[in-house]
Structure formats: structure tokens, C-alpha cells
Short mmCIF file of C-alpha atoms and ligand atoms in Angstrom, two decimals:
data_model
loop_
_atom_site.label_atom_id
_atom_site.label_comp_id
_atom_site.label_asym_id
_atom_site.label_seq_id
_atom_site.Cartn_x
_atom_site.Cartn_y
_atom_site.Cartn_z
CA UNK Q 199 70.46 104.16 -4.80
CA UNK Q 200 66.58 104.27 -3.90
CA UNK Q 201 66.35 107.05 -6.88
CA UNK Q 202 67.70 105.13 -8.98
CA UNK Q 203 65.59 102.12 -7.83
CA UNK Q 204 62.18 104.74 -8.72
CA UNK Q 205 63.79 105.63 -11.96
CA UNK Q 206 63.85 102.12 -13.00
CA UNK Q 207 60.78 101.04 -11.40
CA UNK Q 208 63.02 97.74 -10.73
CA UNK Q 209 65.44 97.27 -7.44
CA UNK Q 210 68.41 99.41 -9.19
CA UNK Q 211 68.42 96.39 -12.20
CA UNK Q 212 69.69 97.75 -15.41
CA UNK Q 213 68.68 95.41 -18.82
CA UNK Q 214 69.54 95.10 -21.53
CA UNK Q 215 67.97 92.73 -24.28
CA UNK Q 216 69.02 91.89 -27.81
CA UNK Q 217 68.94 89.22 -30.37
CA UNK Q 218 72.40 87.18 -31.08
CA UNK Q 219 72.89 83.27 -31.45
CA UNK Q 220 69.49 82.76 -33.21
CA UNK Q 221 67.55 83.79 -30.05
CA UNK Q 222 66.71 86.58 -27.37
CA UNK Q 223 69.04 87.44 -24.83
CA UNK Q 224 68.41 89.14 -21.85
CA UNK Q 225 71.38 90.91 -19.32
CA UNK Q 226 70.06 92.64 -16.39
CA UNK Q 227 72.81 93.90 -13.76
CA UNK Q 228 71.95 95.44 -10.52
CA UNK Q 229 74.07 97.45 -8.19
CA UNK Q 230 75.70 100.09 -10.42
CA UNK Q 231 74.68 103.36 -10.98
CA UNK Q 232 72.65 103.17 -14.38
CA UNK Q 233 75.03 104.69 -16.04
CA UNK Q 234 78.21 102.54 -15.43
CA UNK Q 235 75.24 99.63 -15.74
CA UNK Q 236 74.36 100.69 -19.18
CA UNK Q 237 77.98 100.99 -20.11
CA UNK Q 238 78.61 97.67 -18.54
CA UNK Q 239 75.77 95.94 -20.71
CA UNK Q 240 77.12 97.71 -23.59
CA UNK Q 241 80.20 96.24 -23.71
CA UNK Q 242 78.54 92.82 -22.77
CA UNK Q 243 76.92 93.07 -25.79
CA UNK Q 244 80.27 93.47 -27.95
CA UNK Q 245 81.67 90.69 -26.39
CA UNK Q 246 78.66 88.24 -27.48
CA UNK Q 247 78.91 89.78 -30.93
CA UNK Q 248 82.28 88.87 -30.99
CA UNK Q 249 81.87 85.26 -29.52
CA UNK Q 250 78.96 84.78 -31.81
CA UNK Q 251 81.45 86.08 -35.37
CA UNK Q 252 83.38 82.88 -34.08
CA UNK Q 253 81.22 80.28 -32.93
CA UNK Q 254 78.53 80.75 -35.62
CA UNK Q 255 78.21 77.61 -38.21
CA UNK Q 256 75.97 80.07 -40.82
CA UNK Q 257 78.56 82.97 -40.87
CA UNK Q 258 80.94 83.01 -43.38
CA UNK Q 259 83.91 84.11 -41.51
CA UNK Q 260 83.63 82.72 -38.39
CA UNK Q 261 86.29 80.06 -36.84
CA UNK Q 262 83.41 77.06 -37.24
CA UNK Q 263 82.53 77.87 -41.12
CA UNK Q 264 86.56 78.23 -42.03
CA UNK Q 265 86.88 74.27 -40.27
CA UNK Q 266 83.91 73.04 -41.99
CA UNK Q 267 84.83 74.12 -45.27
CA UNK Q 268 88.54 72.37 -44.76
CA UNK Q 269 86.96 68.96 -43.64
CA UNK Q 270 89.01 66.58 -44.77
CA UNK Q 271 91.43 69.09 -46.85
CA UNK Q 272 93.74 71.18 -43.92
CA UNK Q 273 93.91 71.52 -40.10
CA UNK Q 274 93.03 75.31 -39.94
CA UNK Q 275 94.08 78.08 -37.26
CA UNK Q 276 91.75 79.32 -34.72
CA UNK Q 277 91.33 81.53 -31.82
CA UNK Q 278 91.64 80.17 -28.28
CA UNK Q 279 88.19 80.27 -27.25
CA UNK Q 280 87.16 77.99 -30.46
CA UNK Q 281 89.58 75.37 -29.44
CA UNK Q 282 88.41 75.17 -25.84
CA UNK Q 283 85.07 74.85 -26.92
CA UNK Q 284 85.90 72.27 -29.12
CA UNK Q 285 87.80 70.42 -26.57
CA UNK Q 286 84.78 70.68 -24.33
CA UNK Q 287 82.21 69.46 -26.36
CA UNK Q 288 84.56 66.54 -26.96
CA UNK Q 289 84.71 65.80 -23.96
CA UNK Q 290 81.12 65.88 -23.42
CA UNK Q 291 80.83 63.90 -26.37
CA UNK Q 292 82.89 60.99 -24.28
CA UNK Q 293 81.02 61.59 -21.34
CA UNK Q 294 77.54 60.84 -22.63
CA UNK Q 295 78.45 57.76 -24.83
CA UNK Q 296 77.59 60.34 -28.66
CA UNK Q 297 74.05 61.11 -27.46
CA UNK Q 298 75.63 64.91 -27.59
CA UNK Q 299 78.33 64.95 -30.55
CA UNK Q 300 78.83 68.23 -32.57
CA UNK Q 301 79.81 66.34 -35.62
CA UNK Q 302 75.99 65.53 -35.88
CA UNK Q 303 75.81 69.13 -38.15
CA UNK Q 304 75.68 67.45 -41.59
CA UNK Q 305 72.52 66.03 -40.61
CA UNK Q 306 70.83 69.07 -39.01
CA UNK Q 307 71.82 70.82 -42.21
CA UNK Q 308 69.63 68.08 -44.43
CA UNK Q 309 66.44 68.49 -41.85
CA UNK Q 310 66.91 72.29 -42.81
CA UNK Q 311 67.36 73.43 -39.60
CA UNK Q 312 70.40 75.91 -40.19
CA UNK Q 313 68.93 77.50 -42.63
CA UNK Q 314 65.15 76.88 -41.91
CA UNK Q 315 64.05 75.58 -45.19
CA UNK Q 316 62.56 72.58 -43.36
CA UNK Q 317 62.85 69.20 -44.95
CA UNK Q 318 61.98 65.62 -44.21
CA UNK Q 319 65.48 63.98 -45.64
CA UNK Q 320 65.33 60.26 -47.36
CA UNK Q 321 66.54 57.52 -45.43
CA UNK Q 322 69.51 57.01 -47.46
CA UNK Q 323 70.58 60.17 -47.37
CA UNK Q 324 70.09 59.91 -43.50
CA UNK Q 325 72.17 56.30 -43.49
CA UNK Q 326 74.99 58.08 -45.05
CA UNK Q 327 75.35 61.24 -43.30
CA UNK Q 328 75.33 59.62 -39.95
CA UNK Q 329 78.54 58.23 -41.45
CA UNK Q 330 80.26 61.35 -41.11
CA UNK Q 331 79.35 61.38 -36.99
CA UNK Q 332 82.28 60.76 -34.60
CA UNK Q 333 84.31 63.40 -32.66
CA UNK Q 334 86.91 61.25 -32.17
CA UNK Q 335 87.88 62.29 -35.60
CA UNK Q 336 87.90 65.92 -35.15
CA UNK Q 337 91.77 66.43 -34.14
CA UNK Q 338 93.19 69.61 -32.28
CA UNK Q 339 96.90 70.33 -32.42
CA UNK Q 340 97.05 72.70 -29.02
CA UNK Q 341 100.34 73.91 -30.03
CA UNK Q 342 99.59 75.01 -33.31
CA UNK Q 343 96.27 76.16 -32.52
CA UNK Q 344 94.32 74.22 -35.02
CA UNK Q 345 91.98 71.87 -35.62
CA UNK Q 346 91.35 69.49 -38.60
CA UNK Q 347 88.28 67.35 -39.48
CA UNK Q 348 89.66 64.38 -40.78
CA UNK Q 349 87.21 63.24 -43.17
CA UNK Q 350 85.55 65.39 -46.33
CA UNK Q 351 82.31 65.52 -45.39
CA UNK Q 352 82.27 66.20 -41.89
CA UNK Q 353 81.20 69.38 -40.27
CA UNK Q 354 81.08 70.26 -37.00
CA UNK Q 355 77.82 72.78 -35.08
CA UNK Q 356 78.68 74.07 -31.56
CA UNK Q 357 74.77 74.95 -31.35
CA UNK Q 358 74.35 72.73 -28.72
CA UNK Q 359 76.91 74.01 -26.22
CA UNK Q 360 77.42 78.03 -27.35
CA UNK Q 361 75.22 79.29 -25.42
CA UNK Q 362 76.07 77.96 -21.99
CA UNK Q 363 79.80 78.28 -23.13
CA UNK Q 364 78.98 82.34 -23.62
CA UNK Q 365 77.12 82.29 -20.37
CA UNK Q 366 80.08 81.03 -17.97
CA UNK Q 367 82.00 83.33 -19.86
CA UNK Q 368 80.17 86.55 -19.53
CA UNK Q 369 79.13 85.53 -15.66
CA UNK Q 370 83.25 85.75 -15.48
CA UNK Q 371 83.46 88.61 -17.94
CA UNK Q 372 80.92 90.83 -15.29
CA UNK Q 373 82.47 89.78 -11.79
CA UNK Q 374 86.01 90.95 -13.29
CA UNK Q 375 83.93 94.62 -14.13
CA UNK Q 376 82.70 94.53 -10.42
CA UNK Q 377 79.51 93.32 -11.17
CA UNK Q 378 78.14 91.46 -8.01
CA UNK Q 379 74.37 90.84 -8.75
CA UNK Q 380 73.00 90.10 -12.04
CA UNK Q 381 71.13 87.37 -13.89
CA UNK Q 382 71.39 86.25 -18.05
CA UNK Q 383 69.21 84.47 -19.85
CA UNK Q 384 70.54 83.44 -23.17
CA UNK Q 385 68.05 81.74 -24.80
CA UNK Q 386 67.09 78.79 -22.76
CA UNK Q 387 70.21 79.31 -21.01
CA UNK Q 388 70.06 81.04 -17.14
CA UNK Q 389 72.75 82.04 -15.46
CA UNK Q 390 72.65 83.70 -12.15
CA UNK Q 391 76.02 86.09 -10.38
CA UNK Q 392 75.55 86.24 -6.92
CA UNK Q 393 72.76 86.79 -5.39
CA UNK Q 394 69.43 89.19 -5.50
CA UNK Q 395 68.95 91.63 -2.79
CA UNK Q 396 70.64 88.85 -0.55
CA UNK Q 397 68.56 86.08 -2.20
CA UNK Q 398 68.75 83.02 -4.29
CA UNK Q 399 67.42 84.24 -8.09
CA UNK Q 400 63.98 82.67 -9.02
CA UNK Q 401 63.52 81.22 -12.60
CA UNK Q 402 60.56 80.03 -14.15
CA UNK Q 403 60.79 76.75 -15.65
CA UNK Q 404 58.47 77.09 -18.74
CA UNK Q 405 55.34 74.51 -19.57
CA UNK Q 406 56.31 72.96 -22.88
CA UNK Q 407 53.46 72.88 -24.03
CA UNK Q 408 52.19 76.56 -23.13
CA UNK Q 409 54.52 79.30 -24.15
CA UNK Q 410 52.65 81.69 -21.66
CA UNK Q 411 53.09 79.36 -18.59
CA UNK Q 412 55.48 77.74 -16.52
CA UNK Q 413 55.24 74.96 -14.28
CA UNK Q 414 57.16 76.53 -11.80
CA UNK Q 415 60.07 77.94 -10.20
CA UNK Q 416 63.57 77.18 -9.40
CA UNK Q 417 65.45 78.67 -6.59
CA UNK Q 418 69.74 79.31 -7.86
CA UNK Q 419 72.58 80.64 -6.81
CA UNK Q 420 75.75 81.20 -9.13
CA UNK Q 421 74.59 78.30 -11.02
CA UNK Q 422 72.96 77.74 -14.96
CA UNK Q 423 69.63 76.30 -15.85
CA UNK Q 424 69.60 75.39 -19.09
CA UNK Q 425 66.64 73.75 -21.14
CA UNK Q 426 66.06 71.48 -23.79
CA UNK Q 427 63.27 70.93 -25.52
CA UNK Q 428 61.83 69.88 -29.04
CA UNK Q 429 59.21 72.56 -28.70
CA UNK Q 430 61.58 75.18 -28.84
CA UNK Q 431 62.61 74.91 -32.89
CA UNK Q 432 60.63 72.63 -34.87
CA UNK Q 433 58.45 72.32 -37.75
CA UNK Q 434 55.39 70.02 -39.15
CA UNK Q 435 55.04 67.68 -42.20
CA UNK Q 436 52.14 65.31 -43.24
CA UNK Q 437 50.95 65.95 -39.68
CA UNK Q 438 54.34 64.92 -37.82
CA UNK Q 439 56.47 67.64 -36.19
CA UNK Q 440 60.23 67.00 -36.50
CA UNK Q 441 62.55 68.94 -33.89
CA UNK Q 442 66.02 70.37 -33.78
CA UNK Q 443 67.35 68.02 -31.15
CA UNK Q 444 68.86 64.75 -33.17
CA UNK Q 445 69.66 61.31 -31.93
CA UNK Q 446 73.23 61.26 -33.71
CA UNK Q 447 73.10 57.65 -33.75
CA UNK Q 448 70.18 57.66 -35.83
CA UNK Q 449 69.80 60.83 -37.75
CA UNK Q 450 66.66 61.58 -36.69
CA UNK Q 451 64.79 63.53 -34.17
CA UNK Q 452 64.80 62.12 -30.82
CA UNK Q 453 61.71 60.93 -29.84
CA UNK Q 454 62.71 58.96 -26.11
CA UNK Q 455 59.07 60.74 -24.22
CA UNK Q 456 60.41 63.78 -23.01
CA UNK Q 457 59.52 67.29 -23.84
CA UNK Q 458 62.38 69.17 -22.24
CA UNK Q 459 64.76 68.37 -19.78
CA UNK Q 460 66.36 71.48 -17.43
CA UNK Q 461 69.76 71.41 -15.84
CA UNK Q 462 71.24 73.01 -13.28
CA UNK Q 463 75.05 72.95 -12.49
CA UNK Q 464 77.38 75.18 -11.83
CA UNK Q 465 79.10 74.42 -15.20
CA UNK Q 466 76.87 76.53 -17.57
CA UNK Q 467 78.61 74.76 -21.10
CA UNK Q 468 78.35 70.68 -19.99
CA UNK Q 469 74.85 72.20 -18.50
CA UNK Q 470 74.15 73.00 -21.91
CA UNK Q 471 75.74 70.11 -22.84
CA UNK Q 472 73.69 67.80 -21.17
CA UNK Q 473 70.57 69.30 -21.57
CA UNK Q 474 70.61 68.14 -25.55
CA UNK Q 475 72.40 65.19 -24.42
CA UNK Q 476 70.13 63.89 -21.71
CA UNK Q 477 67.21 64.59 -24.03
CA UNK Q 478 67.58 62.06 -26.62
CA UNK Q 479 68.78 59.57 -24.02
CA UNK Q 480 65.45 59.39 -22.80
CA UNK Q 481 63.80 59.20 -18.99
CA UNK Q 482 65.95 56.13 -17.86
CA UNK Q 483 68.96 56.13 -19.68
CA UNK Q 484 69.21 59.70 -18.26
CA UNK Q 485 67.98 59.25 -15.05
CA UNK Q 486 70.99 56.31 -14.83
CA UNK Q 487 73.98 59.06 -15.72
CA UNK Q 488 72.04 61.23 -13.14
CA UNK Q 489 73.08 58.61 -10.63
CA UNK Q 490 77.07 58.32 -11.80
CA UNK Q 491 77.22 61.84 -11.34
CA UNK Q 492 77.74 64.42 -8.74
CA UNK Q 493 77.85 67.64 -10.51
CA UNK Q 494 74.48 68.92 -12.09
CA UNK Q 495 70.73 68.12 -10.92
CA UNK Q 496 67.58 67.79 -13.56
CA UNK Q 497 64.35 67.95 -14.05
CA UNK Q 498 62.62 66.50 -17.07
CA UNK Q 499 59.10 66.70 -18.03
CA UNK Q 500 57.82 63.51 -20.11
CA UNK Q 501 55.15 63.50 -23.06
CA UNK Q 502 52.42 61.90 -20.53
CA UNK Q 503 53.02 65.45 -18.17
CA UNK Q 504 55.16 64.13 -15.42
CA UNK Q 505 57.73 66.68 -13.94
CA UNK Q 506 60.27 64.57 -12.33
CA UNK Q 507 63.11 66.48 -10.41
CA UNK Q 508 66.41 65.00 -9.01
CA UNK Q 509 66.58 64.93 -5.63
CA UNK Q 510 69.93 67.52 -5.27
CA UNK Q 511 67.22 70.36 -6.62
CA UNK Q 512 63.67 69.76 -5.36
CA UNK Q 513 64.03 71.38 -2.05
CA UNK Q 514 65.17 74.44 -4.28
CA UNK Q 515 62.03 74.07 -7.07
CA UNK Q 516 58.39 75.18 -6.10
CA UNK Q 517 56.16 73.48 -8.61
CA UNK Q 518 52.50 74.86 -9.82
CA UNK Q 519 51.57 72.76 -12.66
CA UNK Q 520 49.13 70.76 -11.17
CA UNK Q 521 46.27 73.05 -13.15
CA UNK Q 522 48.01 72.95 -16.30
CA UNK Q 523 47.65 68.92 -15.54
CA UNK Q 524 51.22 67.91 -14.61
CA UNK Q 525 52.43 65.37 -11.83
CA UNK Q 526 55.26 66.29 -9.78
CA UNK Q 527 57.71 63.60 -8.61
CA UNK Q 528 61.06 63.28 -6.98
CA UNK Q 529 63.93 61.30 -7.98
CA UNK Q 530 65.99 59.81 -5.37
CA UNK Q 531 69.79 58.22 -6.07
CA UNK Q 532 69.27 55.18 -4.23
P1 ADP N 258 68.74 75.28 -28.22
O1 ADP N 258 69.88 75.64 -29.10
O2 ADP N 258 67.41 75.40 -28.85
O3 ADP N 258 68.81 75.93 -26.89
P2 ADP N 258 70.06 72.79 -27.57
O4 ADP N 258 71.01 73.37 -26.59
O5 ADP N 258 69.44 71.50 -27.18
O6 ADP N 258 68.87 73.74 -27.92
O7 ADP N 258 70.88 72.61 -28.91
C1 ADP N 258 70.30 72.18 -30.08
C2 ADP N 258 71.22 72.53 -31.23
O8 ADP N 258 72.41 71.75 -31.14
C3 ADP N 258 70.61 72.18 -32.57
O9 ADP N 258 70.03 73.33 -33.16
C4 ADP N 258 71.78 71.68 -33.38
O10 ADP N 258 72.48 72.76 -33.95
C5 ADP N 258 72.66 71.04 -32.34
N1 ADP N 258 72.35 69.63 -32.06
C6 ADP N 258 71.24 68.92 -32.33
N2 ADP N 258 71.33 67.66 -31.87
C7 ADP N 258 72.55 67.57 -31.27
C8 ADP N 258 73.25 66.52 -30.60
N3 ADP N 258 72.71 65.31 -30.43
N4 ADP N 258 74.49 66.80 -30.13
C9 ADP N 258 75.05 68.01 -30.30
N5 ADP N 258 74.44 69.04 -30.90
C10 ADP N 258 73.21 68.83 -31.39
MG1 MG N 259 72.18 72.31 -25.19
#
């Protein structure tokens, strides 16, 4: 094992990094000689291809295009994996009162966001796409396999929740291959199996507002950390920079004073979830379903450079952004 620690300069890790779901993804695996590790990643990589052909809402053939394009027409078939991710973010949906709602993908389409020709959409076109928001009328017939948007118009976008969903499911996918140690990180989305060298994995938890910097590190086990933030897809008109992440009750960007907000649960997809969820809440809403729950911790950073963690997570989170001019707090429960 030690040669094959020299060979790889790197404790025996084998990565692997490639681009999928809009963003970089990184799979590093240690333990395994490099070449079952290589093969390992190899086949990881198939099995985000293949996750990707149906989750995607630009591909033409995938399970989420073929649903869109029957909205309001024909419940169509699906694979299994489609309907438990639909059934998830439902459920999310529920959970955090529509602030996360995958119906919301008419409107990202009009801010250009799919597709990245960038637009600043009228207010009435705004007033009556938000019409076409509510999971509660996205029906799944289990038996049958198939799900139905009931109105014409509506479109569902599992961008929110893919991510996390693919990284619980390749965590699972690698300790069924005998993988022990490894870490992913999907594009905002973290996920650690096992441990390191007998060690909880570190992950830097970036500075908004400096993509070369973070503000410090988090301490995880076989848990996700998964951020949101509008600085991560955005663009700028007349001066004003619109993000990705959108308030479905309003149509528009959420603007509630944070600039990302981490979580970290052992549930990668509501971690992803949430993340987008707990963003355009805002600080106090958030902070409030914080407190009802018992199964993820956060830490948000607000506009005025506060980094405020829950209390389940700070003795696990070394912060260092006191030069980049952040304030660290804690967040208690009671
Ligand atoms: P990223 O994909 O950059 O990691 P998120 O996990 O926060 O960030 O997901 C944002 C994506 O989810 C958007 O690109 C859009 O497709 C979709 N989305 C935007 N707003 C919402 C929302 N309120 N609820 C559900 N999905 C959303
Ligand atoms: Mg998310």
C-alpha cells in the first residue's frame, strides 16, 4: 500500500474528476489498489451519466423532458429512480411550506437560466407563470409508474435536489463495491463514506464572496454538506445581479440577506433540499425550521458577513474568516 501511496503522491486516494449535471464533480476513493480504484471510478462515472440522461430538464430524452412536454396532456411512464425523486422533492416541498417546489421551472426557464440566455422577464409574465407553481398538482400513480402534471403549462426541474439525490446514491452505490473510504463532491454537494485514515473528512466551506477562499472548515463523517448560494449561477443587468435560486412564491430571485446557506445531514437529497429551500426563507424564517427539526445542522452566511452556525455543528466547524472580515456566531435551540 505505501507504493502505491508514493505513486499517487496522495494516502492511496484514487480521483477521478469530470463534468456532468452542469458542474464539476470530483470522486476520490482510497483503499483499493489503483487499479480496482480506477475501475471503481469508472463505473461511477457511468452510473452518473446514466442518472443525469434521466434527471436532466435540457435533454431531450430524459424522464423530466418526456413529463414536461405531457403537462397537462398524459400521465407518462418513468423509471423508478425518477418517481422517488419526485416523491421526495414533494415531500420537501410540504415540509418547507413551497419555499423549495420543483414546479418553480417555468419561471427559471423565463430568467434564462436553463439555457443561459439571461433575461430580466416582465412582471406579467412573472404574475402568470407563478400560476403554474404547486406540487400538489404533480400526481404519481406508484403502480403504474407514472406521473402526470395536471395542468398545460406546468413543468417540473429537479435541479434543486439531483445532486444530493446522486450523492446518497453513489455513497450507497461504492460501499456495495467495497469501498470503505472515499469523499464526492458534486458540485456544491459533499458527501463523505467512512472515514479518512481513521478521521472525520475536512471540507472547506467556501467565502461567497472570494472564489479562492473559504471561511473555514467543517469536520464530517458519513454525512453531506451541501451549499446554496446566489453567487454560484447568476448574471448582471442595469447594474443588478439576478441569481438562480427563486422565491416560488414570487417569481423572482430571493433576496432574504443571505449569501449561501450550508447543510449538513445525513440525508444528502432533503440536504440539498433545504439548502435552496432555507435560502429564500431568509435568516429567521430558517433559523425557526432549524429549531422544529432534529435532522440536519446549518450554517448561513448573511450579506452584512456574519457566519452563523447551528449549534449541532460548531464544535465540528473551525472558522478563519475573521481576515476576510466575517463574524462568527453560534446558534443555540433554546
Ligand atoms: P445549485 O444547483 O447551484 O447547486 P441549488 O441546489 O440551490 O443550487 O439549486 C438551484 C436550482 O434549483 C436552480 O438552478 C433551479 O433549477 C432550481 N430551483 C431554483 N429555485 C428553486 C426553488 N425555490 N425550489 C426548487 N428548485 C429551485
Ligand atoms: Mg439544493
Amino acid at each position: 500500500m505505501e507504493d502505491i501511496a508514493k505513486k499517487n503522491g496522495k494516502d492511496n486516494g484514487v480521483t477521478t474528476k469530470i463534468f456532468a449535471m452542469n458542474t464539476v464533480m470530483n470522486m476520490t476513493i482510497y483503499g483499493e489498489s489503483i487499479e480496482s480504484a480506477k475501475k471503481i471510478l469508472a463505473e461511477a462515472e457511468q452510473e452518473i451519466y446514466q442518472l443525469e440522461a434521466l434527471f436532466s430538464a435540457t435533454m431531450k430524452n430524459s424522464d423530466i423532458s418526456y413529463i414536461n412536454e405531457n403537462a397537462g396532456k398524459s400521465p407518462v411512464k418513468v423509471s423508478e429512480q425518477t418517481i422517488t425523486m419526485i416523491e421526495k422533492a414533494k415531500e420537501i416541498q410540504k415540509l418547507t411550506n413551497g419555499a423549495f417546489d420543483i414546479t418553480v421551472s417555468p419561471v427559471v426557464k423565463a430568467w434564462g437560466f436553463t439555457t443561459r440566455n439571461f433575461r430580466v422577464p416582465k412582471k406579467e409574465e412573472i404574475t402568470k407563470l407563478i400560476s403554474y407553481i404547486n406540487s400538489d398538482w404533480i400526481t404519481i400513480n406508484k403502480e403504474e409508474q407514472t406521473v402526470f402534471l395536471e395542468k398545460p403549462g406546468m413543468a417540473i426541474d429537479l435541479g434543486g435536489i439531483a445532486k444530493g439525490y446522486t450523492a446518497d446514491y453513489l455513497s450507497n452505490w461504492f460501499e456495495q463495491k467495497g469501498v470503505a473510504s472515499g469523499i464526492l463532491s458534486l458540485g456544491g454537494n459533499v458527501i463523505g463514506i467512512g472515514l479518512h485514515n481513521g478521521n472525520k473528512w475536512g471540507v472547506a466551506l467556501q467565502d461567497p464572496l472570494n472564489e479562492n477562499a473559504s471561511v473555514g472548515i467543517l469536520k464530517i463523517g458519513n454525512q453531506s454538506v451541501v451549499t446554496s448560494g446566489g453567487y454560484q449561477r447568476n448574471f448582471e443587468k442595469d447594474g443588478k445581479i439576478y441569481h438562480h435560486i427563486i422565491n416560488p412564491k414570487t417569481g423572482y430571485p430571493a433576496e432574504e440577506g443571505l449569501i449561501s446557506v450550508t447543510i449538513i445531514s445525513s440525508d444528502g437529497t432533503k440536504a440539498d433540499g433545504l439548502s435552496t429551500a432555507l435560502f429564500v426563507m431568509g435568516i429567521e424564517q430558517a433559523v425557526d425550521f432549524w429549531r422544529q427539526s432534529n435532522d440536519f445542522e446549518a450554517i448561513f452566511i448573511t450579506e452584512d458577513r456574519r457566519v452563523l452556525a447551528t449549534e449541532g455543528i460548531a464544535d465540528d466547524f473551525q472558522f478563519t474568516g475573521e481576515s476576510q472580515g466575517y463574524q462568527y456566531s453560534t446558534i443555540f435551540k433554546k
